[in-house]
Short mmCIF file of C-alpha atoms in Angstrom, two decimals:
data_model
loop_
_atom_site.label_atom_id
_atom_site.label_comp_id
_atom_site.label_asym_id
_atom_site.label_seq_id
_atom_site.Cartn_x
_atom_site.Cartn_y
_atom_site.Cartn_z
CA MET A 1 91.34 58.64 102.84
CA GLU A 2 91.00 60.86 106.01
CA LEU A 3 88.48 63.71 106.18
CA LEU A 4 91.43 66.30 106.19
CA GLU A 5 92.75 64.87 102.93
CA ILE A 6 89.29 64.88 101.36
CA VAL A 7 88.70 68.57 102.29
CA GLN A 8 92.18 69.62 101.14
CA MET A 9 91.68 67.89 97.79
CA LEU A 10 88.25 69.63 97.43
CA ASN A 11 89.66 72.98 98.17
CA SER A 12 92.81 72.68 95.96
CA LYS A 13 91.22 70.91 93.01
CA VAL A 14 87.67 72.24 92.88
CA LEU A 15 86.47 74.88 95.35
CA TRP A 16 89.54 77.12 95.27
CA GLY A 17 90.91 75.71 92.01
CA TRP A 18 90.53 77.01 88.39
CA PRO A 19 86.66 76.78 88.24
CA SER A 20 86.06 79.14 91.18
CA ILE A 21 88.92 81.46 90.10
CA ILE A 22 87.42 81.71 86.59
CA LEU A 23 83.90 82.17 87.90
CA LEU A 24 84.91 84.94 90.28
CA LEU A 25 87.10 86.77 87.90
CA GLY A 26 84.59 86.22 85.08
CA THR A 27 81.87 87.76 87.25
CA GLY A 28 83.94 90.82 87.96
CA ILE A 29 84.74 91.23 84.18
CA TYR A 30 81.07 90.92 83.37
CA PHE A 31 79.91 93.63 85.75
CA THR A 32 82.80 95.83 84.82
CA LEU A 33 81.57 95.60 81.26
CA ILE A 34 77.80 95.99 81.74
CA THR A 35 78.27 98.99 84.13
CA GLY A 36 80.59 100.72 81.56
CA CYS A 37 83.60 100.37 83.89
CA VAL A 38 81.82 102.29 86.74
CA GLN A 39 84.80 101.87 89.09
CA ILE A 40 86.90 104.13 86.86
CA ARG A 41 84.29 106.50 85.45
CA LYS A 42 82.81 107.43 88.84
CA MET A 43 85.99 107.11 91.12
CA GLY A 44 86.00 110.67 91.89
CA LEU A 45 82.42 110.59 92.94
CA ALA A 46 83.16 107.44 94.99
CA PHE A 47 85.73 109.42 96.99
CA LYS A 48 83.33 112.25 97.41
CA GLU A 49 80.53 109.99 98.67
CA THR A 50 82.94 108.31 101.12
CA PHE A 51 84.95 111.23 102.48
CA GLY A 52 82.67 114.20 101.72
CA PHE A 53 81.46 114.18 105.29
CA LEU A 54 84.92 115.42 106.44
CA PHE A 55 84.33 118.69 104.64
CA GLU A 56 80.64 119.25 105.43
CA PRO A 57 78.91 120.59 108.67
CA LYS A 58 78.44 117.66 111.03
CA LYS A 59 74.89 116.19 110.87
CA GLU A 60 73.03 114.75 113.74
CA LYS A 61 72.50 111.00 113.28
CA LYS A 62 69.36 109.27 114.50
CA GLU A 63 69.78 106.44 116.93
CA GLY A 64 70.83 103.25 115.21
CA GLU A 65 71.58 104.98 111.96
CA VAL A 66 74.79 103.85 110.23
CA SER A 67 76.65 106.26 107.87
CA SER A 68 78.15 105.42 104.59
CA PHE A 69 81.73 105.66 105.94
CA GLN A 70 80.91 103.46 108.90
CA SER A 71 79.50 100.72 106.53
CA LEU A 72 82.77 100.95 104.54
CA ALA A 73 84.91 100.88 107.60
CA THR A 74 82.99 97.68 108.80
CA ALA A 75 83.55 96.17 105.37
CA ILE A 76 87.22 97.07 105.27
CA ALA A 77 87.55 95.62 108.80
CA ALA A 78 86.54 92.30 107.44
CA GLN A 79 88.63 92.76 104.17
CA VAL A 80 91.88 93.81 105.65
CA GLY A 81 93.08 90.84 107.61
CA THR A 82 95.82 88.20 107.83
CA GLY A 83 95.49 87.71 104.04
CA ASN A 84 97.12 91.15 103.58
CA LEU A 85 100.15 90.01 105.45
CA ALA A 86 100.42 86.24 104.93
CA GLY A 87 98.33 85.87 101.84
CA VAL A 88 100.39 88.27 99.76
CA ALA A 89 103.53 86.53 100.87
CA THR A 90 102.11 83.15 99.97
CA ALA A 91 101.14 84.45 96.47
CA ILE A 92 104.71 85.76 95.85
CA ALA A 93 106.33 82.61 97.27
CA SER A 94 104.04 80.34 95.15
CA GLY A 95 103.54 82.42 92.00
CA GLY A 96 106.53 84.77 91.91
CA PRO A 97 106.39 88.61 91.95
CA GLY A 98 104.19 88.38 88.87
CA ALA A 99 101.34 87.17 91.15
CA ILE A 100 101.04 90.81 92.43
CA PHE A 101 100.18 92.01 88.89
CA TRP A 102 97.32 89.48 88.66
CA MET A 103 96.27 90.38 92.15
CA TRP A 104 95.95 93.98 90.99
CA MET A 105 93.85 92.74 88.04
CA SER A 106 91.59 90.70 90.30
CA GLY A 107 91.12 93.82 92.51
CA PHE A 108 90.19 96.01 89.55
CA PHE A 109 87.52 93.64 88.24
CA GLY A 110 86.45 92.74 91.86
CA MET A 111 85.42 96.41 92.08
CA GLY A 112 82.81 95.77 89.56
CA THR A 113 81.47 92.74 91.54
CA ILE A 114 81.46 94.48 94.84
CA PHE A 115 79.46 97.52 93.29
CA ALA A 116 76.79 95.09 92.19
CA GLU A 117 76.74 93.40 95.68
CA ALA A 118 76.42 96.72 97.51
CA VAL A 119 73.68 97.98 95.17
CA VAL A 120 71.45 94.97 95.40
CA SER A 121 72.04 94.68 99.17
CA GLN A 122 70.66 98.24 99.56
CA LYS A 123 67.70 97.41 97.30
CA PHE A 124 66.60 94.38 99.32
CA VAL A 125 67.35 95.67 102.90
CA ARG A 126 64.70 94.41 105.45
CA LYS A 127 63.88 95.10 109.04
CA ILE A 128 63.82 92.38 111.84
CA ASP A 129 62.31 93.51 115.11
CA GLY A 130 62.88 97.22 114.07
CA GLU A 131 66.58 96.64 113.08
CA LYS A 132 67.87 97.06 109.58
CA VAL A 133 69.40 93.98 108.09
CA GLY A 134 70.62 93.03 104.59
CA GLY A 135 73.04 90.93 102.58
CA PRO A 136 73.03 87.97 100.17
CA ALA A 137 70.49 85.84 102.17
CA TYR A 138 68.06 88.74 101.83
CA TYR A 139 68.60 89.65 98.20
CA ILE A 140 68.62 85.93 97.23
CA ARG A 141 65.37 85.32 99.11
CA HIS A 142 63.56 88.41 97.92
CA GLY A 143 65.29 89.07 94.67
CA LEU A 144 65.04 85.81 92.83
CA LYS A 145 61.85 84.99 91.07
CA ASN A 146 61.57 81.24 91.89
CA GLU A 147 60.55 81.13 95.48
CA THR A 148 61.56 77.57 96.17
CA VAL A 149 65.02 78.01 94.73
CA ALA A 150 65.38 81.41 96.48
CA LYS A 151 64.49 79.92 99.75
CA TYR A 152 66.96 77.08 99.77
CA LEU A 153 69.83 79.13 98.23
CA ALA A 154 69.40 81.84 100.91
CA GLY A 155 69.28 79.28 103.67
CA PHE A 156 72.52 77.55 102.26
CA PHE A 157 74.25 80.83 102.10
CA ALA A 158 73.26 81.77 105.57
CA VAL A 159 74.52 78.47 107.05
CA ALA A 160 77.72 78.53 104.94
CA ILE A 161 78.68 82.08 106.14
CA ILE A 162 77.86 81.43 109.78
CA LEU A 163 80.30 78.44 109.67
CA ALA A 164 82.98 80.00 107.43
CA LEU A 165 83.30 83.38 109.05
CA GLY A 166 81.39 83.54 112.27
CA LEU A 167 82.85 80.45 113.66
CA MET A 168 85.69 78.69 111.88
CA GLY A 169 87.13 81.75 110.15
CA ASN A 170 87.44 83.50 113.52
CA VAL A 171 89.20 80.53 114.91
CA VAL A 172 91.85 81.09 112.23
CA GLN A 173 92.03 84.79 113.04
CA ALA A 174 92.41 84.10 116.76
CA ASN A 175 95.02 81.51 116.18
CA SER A 176 97.10 84.02 113.97
CA ILE A 177 96.94 86.64 116.75
CA ALA A 178 97.98 84.19 119.45
CA ALA A 179 100.81 82.72 117.36
CA SER A 180 102.33 86.25 116.50
CA ALA A 181 101.96 87.49 120.06
CA GLN A 182 103.80 84.40 121.38
CA THR A 183 106.52 84.86 118.94
CA ALA A 184 106.90 88.67 119.33
CA PHE A 185 106.13 89.15 123.06
CA ASN A 186 106.10 85.59 124.53
CA ILE A 187 102.57 85.85 125.68
CA PRO A 188 100.83 82.44 126.18
CA PRO A 189 98.29 81.77 123.52
CA VAL A 190 95.48 81.04 125.88
CA ALA A 191 95.95 84.42 127.63
CA THR A 192 95.69 86.05 124.21
CA GLY A 193 92.60 84.04 123.39
CA ILE A 194 90.86 85.13 126.62
CA PHE A 195 91.82 88.79 126.24
CA VAL A 196 90.60 88.86 122.50
CA SER A 197 87.35 87.06 123.46
CA ILE A 198 86.55 89.64 126.26
CA LEU A 199 87.28 92.51 123.87
CA VAL A 200 85.09 91.08 121.22
CA MET A 201 82.22 90.41 123.67
CA LEU A 202 82.33 94.01 124.96
CA ILE A 203 82.14 95.32 121.50
CA VAL A 204 79.40 93.05 119.91
CA ALA A 205 77.24 93.21 123.02
CA GLY A 206 76.49 96.74 122.12
CA GLY A 207 74.89 95.60 118.76
CA VAL A 208 75.42 97.12 115.28
CA SER A 209 75.84 100.73 116.62
CA ARG A 210 78.84 99.87 118.79
CA ILE A 211 80.37 97.52 116.09
CA THR A 212 80.29 100.27 113.38
CA SER A 213 81.37 102.87 115.85
CA VAL A 214 84.51 100.84 116.77
CA THR A 215 85.33 99.94 113.22
CA GLU A 216 84.99 103.58 112.17
CA LYS A 217 87.79 104.41 114.61
CA ILE A 218 90.07 101.33 114.44
CA VAL A 219 90.23 100.82 110.60
CA PRO A 220 91.72 104.28 109.64
CA PHE A 221 94.23 103.96 112.39
CA MET A 222 95.41 100.44 111.69
CA ALA A 223 95.54 101.07 107.86
CA LEU A 224 97.63 104.29 108.27
CA PHE A 225 99.89 102.65 110.86
CA TYR A 226 100.69 99.77 108.47
CA ILE A 227 100.96 101.97 105.34
CA ALA A 228 103.32 104.37 107.23
CA GLY A 229 105.46 101.64 108.45
CA SER A 230 105.67 100.03 105.04
CA LEU A 231 106.48 103.39 103.18
CA ILE A 232 109.34 103.96 105.57
CA ILE A 233 111.00 100.60 104.60
CA ILE A 234 110.11 100.96 100.93
CA PHE A 235 111.81 104.48 100.79
CA MET A 236 114.83 103.20 102.83
CA ASN A 237 115.20 100.93 99.87
CA PHE A 238 114.32 103.62 97.27
CA ALA A 239 116.85 102.36 94.67
CA ASN A 240 114.96 98.92 94.63
CA ILE A 241 111.49 100.35 93.97
CA GLY A 242 111.90 100.52 90.21
CA PRO A 243 113.45 97.04 89.83
CA ALA A 244 110.68 95.60 92.08
CA LEU A 245 107.90 97.11 90.01
CA SER A 246 109.66 95.93 86.82
CA MET A 247 109.90 92.43 88.26
CA ILE A 248 106.14 92.34 89.00
CA VAL A 249 105.13 93.29 85.56
CA LYS A 250 107.80 91.31 83.65
CA SER A 251 107.20 88.10 85.53
CA ALA A 252 103.40 88.33 85.21
CA PHE A 253 103.98 87.39 81.56
CA SER A 254 107.07 85.32 81.53
CA ALA A 255 108.52 82.48 83.62
CA GLN A 256 110.32 83.59 86.70
CA ALA A 257 113.59 81.81 87.59
CA LEU A 258 114.80 82.12 91.21
CA LEU A 259 118.34 81.65 92.26
CA GLY A 260 119.87 80.58 88.89
CA GLY A 261 116.75 78.64 87.99
CA ALA A 262 116.84 76.18 90.91
CA ILE A 263 113.33 77.13 91.56
CA GLY A 264 110.98 78.71 89.06
CA THR A 265 107.37 80.00 88.76
CA SER A 266 105.32 79.92 85.53
CA VAL A 267 102.82 82.51 84.16
CA LYS A 268 100.12 80.06 85.00
CA GLN A 269 101.23 79.94 88.63
CA ALA A 270 101.48 83.78 88.81
CA PHE A 271 98.00 84.09 87.44
CA ARG A 272 96.50 81.47 89.68
CA TYR A 273 97.95 82.54 92.98
CA GLY A 274 97.69 86.26 92.27
CA VAL A 275 93.97 86.17 91.40
CA ALA A 276 93.07 83.60 94.10
CA ARG A 277 94.82 85.51 96.91
CA GLY A 278 93.55 88.84 95.62
CA LEU A 279 89.92 87.70 95.58
CA PHE A 280 90.29 85.91 98.97
CA SER A 281 91.76 89.11 100.50
CA ASN A 282 89.20 91.64 99.18
CA GLU A 283 86.21 89.23 99.34
CA ALA A 284 84.59 90.60 96.17
CA GLY A 285 81.92 88.19 95.04
CA MET A 286 82.10 86.18 98.39
CA GLY A 287 79.07 87.80 99.71
CA SER A 288 80.55 89.04 103.10
CA THR A 289 80.78 92.79 102.74
CA PRO A 290 77.25 93.42 101.40
CA HIS A 291 76.02 92.89 105.00
CA ALA A 292 77.77 96.07 106.02
CA HIS A 293 76.85 98.07 102.89
CA ALA A 294 73.16 97.30 103.23
CA LEU A 295 72.94 99.28 106.49
CA ALA A 296 74.28 102.66 105.14
CA GLU A 297 71.90 105.54 105.14
CA VAL A 298 72.18 106.84 101.55
CA ASP A 299 69.79 108.51 99.11
CA HIS A 300 70.38 106.06 96.31
CA PRO A 301 71.63 102.35 96.34
CA ALA A 302 74.30 103.21 93.66
CA GLN A 303 75.90 105.66 96.05
CA GLN A 304 76.90 102.86 98.42
CA GLY A 305 77.91 100.74 95.35
CA LEU A 306 80.51 103.36 94.50
CA VAL A 307 81.67 103.60 98.26
CA ALA A 308 82.11 99.83 98.32
CA THR A 309 84.53 99.95 95.33
CA LEU A 310 86.97 101.88 97.49
CA GLY A 311 87.03 98.95 100.01
CA VAL A 312 88.65 96.81 97.34
CA LEU A 313 90.94 99.64 96.21
CA ILE A 314 92.23 100.20 99.82
CA ASP A 315 92.55 96.44 100.49
CA THR A 316 94.20 95.11 97.24
CA GLY A 317 95.42 98.30 95.57
CA ILE A 318 97.09 99.83 98.69
CA VAL A 319 97.53 97.54 101.69
CA CYS A 320 98.48 94.37 99.68
CA THR A 321 100.74 96.43 97.51
CA MET A 322 102.62 97.80 100.56
CA THR A 323 103.31 94.16 101.71
CA ALA A 324 104.46 93.10 98.23
CA LEU A 325 106.83 96.08 97.88
CA VAL A 326 108.33 95.63 101.32
CA ILE A 327 109.09 91.93 100.57
CA LEU A 328 110.56 92.76 97.14
CA THR A 329 112.55 95.95 98.00
CA THR A 330 114.14 94.53 101.13
CA GLY A 331 115.36 91.34 99.24
CA ALA A 332 113.28 89.07 101.57
CA TYR A 333 112.04 87.38 98.37
CA ASP A 334 115.43 85.55 98.25
CA PHE A 335 114.37 83.64 101.33
CA VAL A 336 111.69 81.85 99.37
CA ALA A 337 114.46 79.49 98.26
CA GLU A 338 114.91 78.48 101.98
CA GLY A 339 111.24 77.54 102.26
CA LEU A 340 110.06 80.80 103.94
CA THR A 341 106.55 81.77 103.05
CA GLY A 342 103.30 83.26 104.50
CA ALA A 343 103.50 85.43 107.55
CA GLY A 344 107.10 84.22 108.18
CA LEU A 345 108.18 85.82 104.84
CA THR A 346 106.44 89.06 105.73
CA GLN A 347 108.11 89.02 109.09
CA GLN A 348 111.47 88.56 107.55
CA ALA A 349 110.93 91.50 105.28
CA PHE A 350 110.02 93.82 108.17
CA THR A 351 112.95 92.50 110.18
CA LEU A 352 115.30 93.39 107.43
CA GLY A 353 113.72 96.80 107.39
CA PHE A 354 113.25 97.48 111.02
CA GLY A 355 115.72 95.10 112.61
CA ALA A 356 114.56 93.52 115.92
CA TYR A 357 111.48 95.76 115.94
CA GLY A 358 110.26 94.29 112.68
CA THR A 359 108.66 91.14 114.35
CA LYS A 360 106.92 93.44 116.91
CA PHE A 361 105.64 95.69 114.17
CA VAL A 362 104.14 92.77 112.19
CA ALA A 363 102.70 91.31 115.44
CA THR A 364 101.06 94.64 116.30
CA CYS A 365 99.64 95.00 112.71
CA LEU A 366 98.46 91.41 112.63
CA PHE A 367 96.61 92.00 115.91
CA PHE A 368 94.61 94.83 114.60
CA PHE A 369 94.12 93.33 111.18
CA ALA A 370 92.92 90.00 112.62
CA PHE A 371 90.91 91.58 115.51
CA SER A 372 88.97 93.92 113.17
CA THR A 373 88.25 91.02 110.92
CA ILE A 374 86.90 88.99 113.85
CA ILE A 375 84.47 91.90 114.67
CA GLY A 376 83.48 92.19 110.96
CA TRP A 377 82.95 88.51 110.39
CA TYR A 378 81.15 88.25 113.65
CA PHE A 379 78.64 90.91 112.49
CA PHE A 380 78.20 89.07 109.17
CA GLY A 381 77.51 85.86 110.96
CA GLU A 382 75.11 87.51 113.31
CA THR A 383 73.14 89.01 110.44
CA ASN A 384 72.62 85.54 109.02
CA VAL A 385 71.67 84.13 112.44
CA LYS A 386 68.94 86.67 112.62
CA TYR A 387 67.84 85.56 109.04
CA LEU A 388 67.51 81.98 110.14
CA PHE A 389 66.36 82.28 113.76
CA GLY A 390 65.45 85.93 114.47
CA LYS A 391 66.98 87.87 117.43
CA LYS A 392 66.63 84.92 119.77
CA GLY A 393 69.46 83.26 118.15
CA VAL A 394 71.94 86.17 118.66
CA TRP A 395 73.09 85.48 122.21
CA PRO A 396 73.69 81.76 121.80
CA PHE A 397 75.81 82.68 118.76
CA ARG A 398 77.84 85.35 120.68
CA VAL A 399 78.61 82.69 123.41
CA LEU A 400 79.55 80.17 120.73
CA VAL A 401 81.92 82.70 119.03
CA VAL A 402 83.61 83.45 122.30
CA LEU A 403 84.26 79.80 123.00
CA PHE A 404 85.64 79.28 119.43
CA LEU A 405 88.00 82.22 119.85
CA VAL A 406 89.46 80.91 123.22
CA VAL A 407 89.86 77.34 122.02
CA GLY A 408 91.11 78.45 118.51
CA SER A 409 93.81 80.62 120.00
CA SER A 410 95.68 77.80 121.71
CA VAL A 411 94.93 74.87 119.35
CA LYS A 412 95.88 74.99 115.71
CA VAL A 413 93.67 72.40 114.07
CA GLU A 414 94.57 72.15 110.47
CA LEU A 415 91.14 70.59 109.62
CA VAL A 416 89.40 73.74 110.94
CA TRP A 417 91.52 75.93 108.66
CA GLU A 418 90.70 73.76 105.67
CA LEU A 419 86.98 73.71 106.54
CA ALA A 420 86.97 77.52 106.85
CA ASP A 421 88.36 77.66 103.29
CA MET A 422 85.79 75.19 102.12
CA PHE A 423 82.71 76.93 103.53
CA ASN A 424 84.24 80.35 102.21
CA ALA A 425 84.15 78.87 98.72
CA LEU A 426 80.67 77.41 99.19
CA MET A 427 79.33 80.96 100.12
CA VAL A 428 80.41 82.09 96.65
CA ILE A 429 78.10 79.79 94.74
CA PRO A 430 74.67 80.99 95.81
CA ASN A 431 75.91 84.65 95.98
CA LEU A 432 77.13 84.66 92.35
CA ILE A 433 74.03 82.93 91.14
CA ALA A 434 71.94 85.65 92.67
CA LEU A 435 74.20 88.49 91.41
CA LEU A 436 74.10 87.17 87.92
CA ALA A 437 70.41 86.64 87.98
CA LEU A 438 69.98 90.29 89.21
CA SER A 439 72.50 91.84 86.89
CA GLY A 440 69.75 93.43 84.88
CA LEU A 441 68.42 95.15 87.99
CA VAL A 442 71.96 96.44 88.88
CA VAL A 443 72.21 98.06 85.43
CA LYS A 444 68.72 99.61 85.76
CA MET A 445 69.67 101.08 89.09
CA GLN A 446 73.01 102.34 87.83
CA LYS A 447 71.35 104.02 84.85
CA ASP A 448 68.63 105.46 87.08
CA PHE A 449 71.39 106.94 89.33
CA GLU A 450 73.50 108.42 86.54
CA GLN A 451 70.74 109.55 84.20
CA LYS A 452 68.12 110.83 86.81
CA PHE A 453 69.29 111.03 90.38
CA LEU A 454 72.53 112.75 89.56
CA LEU A 455 70.71 115.26 87.39
CA GLY A 456 68.07 116.01 90.03
CA GLU A 457 65.33 114.19 88.23
CA LYS A 458 62.69 111.90 89.80
CA SER A 459 64.45 108.54 90.53
CA GLU A 460 62.68 105.23 90.51
CA TYR A 461 65.09 103.65 92.91
CA GLN A 462 65.83 106.47 95.29
CA ASN A 463 65.66 105.39 98.91
CA LYS A 464 62.72 106.89 100.83
#
C-alpha cells in the first residue's frame, strides 16, 4: 500500500471519520451546556463588544496593540476560505441539501467551543522578546497541571499546526488561487504563485501589526462583496428560496432522492458531511483562531470569548449559507448527478446566475478568501515557530512559506492535500484535551465576567 493510500485511509476512516466528528461536536455541546448557552444569551453583548468601536470616539492605540475587532478579522481571515466555496458544495453533493442543516448545527455548537478557546487563550497569553503571543501551545503548556504531559502535548500541537496550516495548508490555498485564475483569466499558475508569494511577504514582513491591519481592511470587503453577489442571485430566484429552505430541513431528517432516485443521500450522510464540513470551515476546536484572539486588548477574557463566537456565525451562519442558497436556488444542484462537486459546482451556480461573469466572480472571491486564509494561517504558524524556536526561527519560516506558495501554485500534489488534512486533524487532539481539562476554569471566568465584571464589582480575572 502506497503512502497516499495509507494517509487517505487514516483521514477518511479515523482522523476525519466518525470519532473526530463526534469528539468535536460533543465538545461544542458540552461547552454550550456548561456556559448556559452563552452564544445565545450574550449575543447582543457580543455584537456590542465587536462593533461598538464604530459608534464611539476613536481612541489612540499604543504601538503593537491589537484591537478586539482586528483579532476577530484575523480569525475570520483564516476561517473564511476555500471551504466556504468548495466545502459547502462538496457537503451538498455528498450529503444532499440536508447537510446544510447539520452544518448550521455544527456552527451553533462550535460557538461554544470557540468561546472557550478564546477565553483560555486570553488567560494564558505570554510575551516573547516583548511581543504578545498566545494560543493552544501556550494554554496547554501553562494551563495543564502535569508538566511533562503539558510540555509534550504543546510541542506536538506546535509542530502539527506549522505543518498543517503554515506550510501544507498554504500550498492547498495557493493551488486553489492559481487554478481558478487560470480557468477564469488564463493566467499561468507559476505567475500567480510568484505574485501571491510577493504580496504575502510584503505583509508578513511587517509583523503582527501589519498582518492585523491588512486583515482588518480586507475581511469586511471580501465578505460584503461575496454576500452582495450571492444575495443578488438568490433574490433573482426569489420563488425558489422557500423550496430551498424546505429542502434543507426536510432532507436533514429523511433520505433524499436525486433525479428519480437514481442517486440518493441518507440522513447519516447528511449529518456526517454537514458536521464535518462545517467544523472544517469554522475551525472551532481545531486550535487555530485562538492565536488571533489571544492578542486582543480587552478588559476581561470573556469579552474576547464573545467576540470569537461571531467569527463562527459569520463563517458558517452567513457565508456558507450564501453558497448553499445560490447552489439550491439556481438549480445547480441538478448537476451533481453529472458528477459536478466542489468548486466546480459553486462555479456552475454562479454562472447560472451571472452568465459568463459567474466564473470570474467566483475566481475573484476565491482569491480574496484563499489569500486572507494564507495570511491568517501564516500568522498561526509563526506564533508556534516562536513557541518552539523563539524569534530566530521566524525568517527561515517566512522563506519556507514563500517557497511552498510558489511550488504549490503550479504543482497539485494529492499527497500534500491529504497530509494537510491529516495534520489538521492531529491538531485537534491536544487542543481538545486541554480545553476539556480547563473547562472548569472557563466556567469560573465566565461566571466572574457575568456576576462581577459586568456589574462593576472587583473581578478576579480582569486583565490588568
